[in-house]
């Protein structure tokens, strides 16, 4: 059966006549009769019997209707979903994020968004700079949020917010906590090194070279989170993004900006030839507000 056959059959079955079916389908009675006849020819059996001017479904029609009704329920779901998507009230947002944003910033943005759009589903994946292109091409995420990503062909970039690298250090190192520090003030202190830390690592390295400072480092880790946790144990200081630092605060550590600051962009990436869904566009301002608030 074709979709038009199913539509006419369902209308006649539920209304009891060709006349009523034509009314709800907004077509002529001859058109309904023609489609019904064609459907019965395709199926090879009768769907309705005419008795004293009324149509009555055959046993075969009764058996078929259960399956047709399932299709109609699915069609109603599709129509409702389409209406909700148009109104940004429903849909799915699939995003890839740098792990650091997953501590507080993204959860806070999702909480705020769901207060206004409670029917939206989220799928959050962690991606790194060297993985983002593959994740976008393979449809693993609709967009990605990264720190200072490199330019990539066929990928559109939208700045979401500014952030900065900050210094986390044991609060006992100085008599009073500093709002900002220079690298020279940390010379001779144990440095928890974060290897292969991408664009932010390059940003820090440039400052170290510029100020010609050398640090003692007996510990290397792979993630900002682990480095931050080591600082809480008094093992040294580390340089991490501000969202990671704020997500790992404790009474025994202090957080200071660089003097002068080491700023970077938080950037949203998506494929140029793939438009961001309306519901995702509605989510972006929540992201900007939350990340900027950090």
PDB file of C-alpha atoms in Angstrom, residues 45 58 98 100 132 135 142 151 169 172 178-179 182 218 222 232 242 254 264 266 283:
ATOM      1  CA  UNK A  45      -8.911  -8.100  -1.831  1.00  0.00           C
ATOM      2  CA  UNK A  58     -14.262  -6.528   5.608  1.00  0.00           C
ATOM      3  CA  UNK A  98      36.518  20.157  25.629  1.00  0.00           C
ATOM      4  CA  UNK A 100      37.224  21.245  31.050  1.00  0.00           C
ATOM      5  CA  UNK A 132      36.858  17.559  16.368  1.00  0.00           C
ATOM      6  CA  UNK A 135      33.465  14.059  15.099  1.00  0.00           C
ATOM      7  CA  UNK A 142      26.204  18.927  15.615  1.00  0.00           C
ATOM      8  CA  UNK A 151      41.388  27.069  11.596  1.00  0.00           C
ATOM      9  CA  UNK A 169      48.828  27.326  43.890  1.00  0.00           C
ATOM     10  CA  UNK A 172      50.219  28.864  52.154  1.00  0.00           C
ATOM     11  CA  UNK A 178      47.304  37.434  44.941  1.00  0.00           C
ATOM     12  CA  UNK A 179      44.708  38.412  42.342  1.00  0.00           C
ATOM     13  CA  UNK A 182      53.929  36.914  37.194  1.00  0.00           C
ATOM     14  CA  UNK A 218      59.125  16.526  38.731  1.00  0.00           C
ATOM     15  CA  UNK A 222      47.912  14.598  30.865  1.00  0.00           C
ATOM     16  CA  UNK A 232      44.938  20.702  46.282  1.00  0.00           C
ATOM     17  CA  UNK A 242      39.685  29.302  34.485  1.00  0.00           C
ATOM     18  CA  UNK A 254      44.380  30.099  45.633  1.00  0.00           C
ATOM     19  CA  UNK A 264      41.938  32.845  24.865  1.00  0.00           C
ATOM     20  CA  UNK A 266      36.010  29.690  23.684  1.00  0.00           C
ATOM     21  CA  UNK A 283      20.939  27.096  23.333  1.00  0.00           C
TER      22      UNK A 283
END
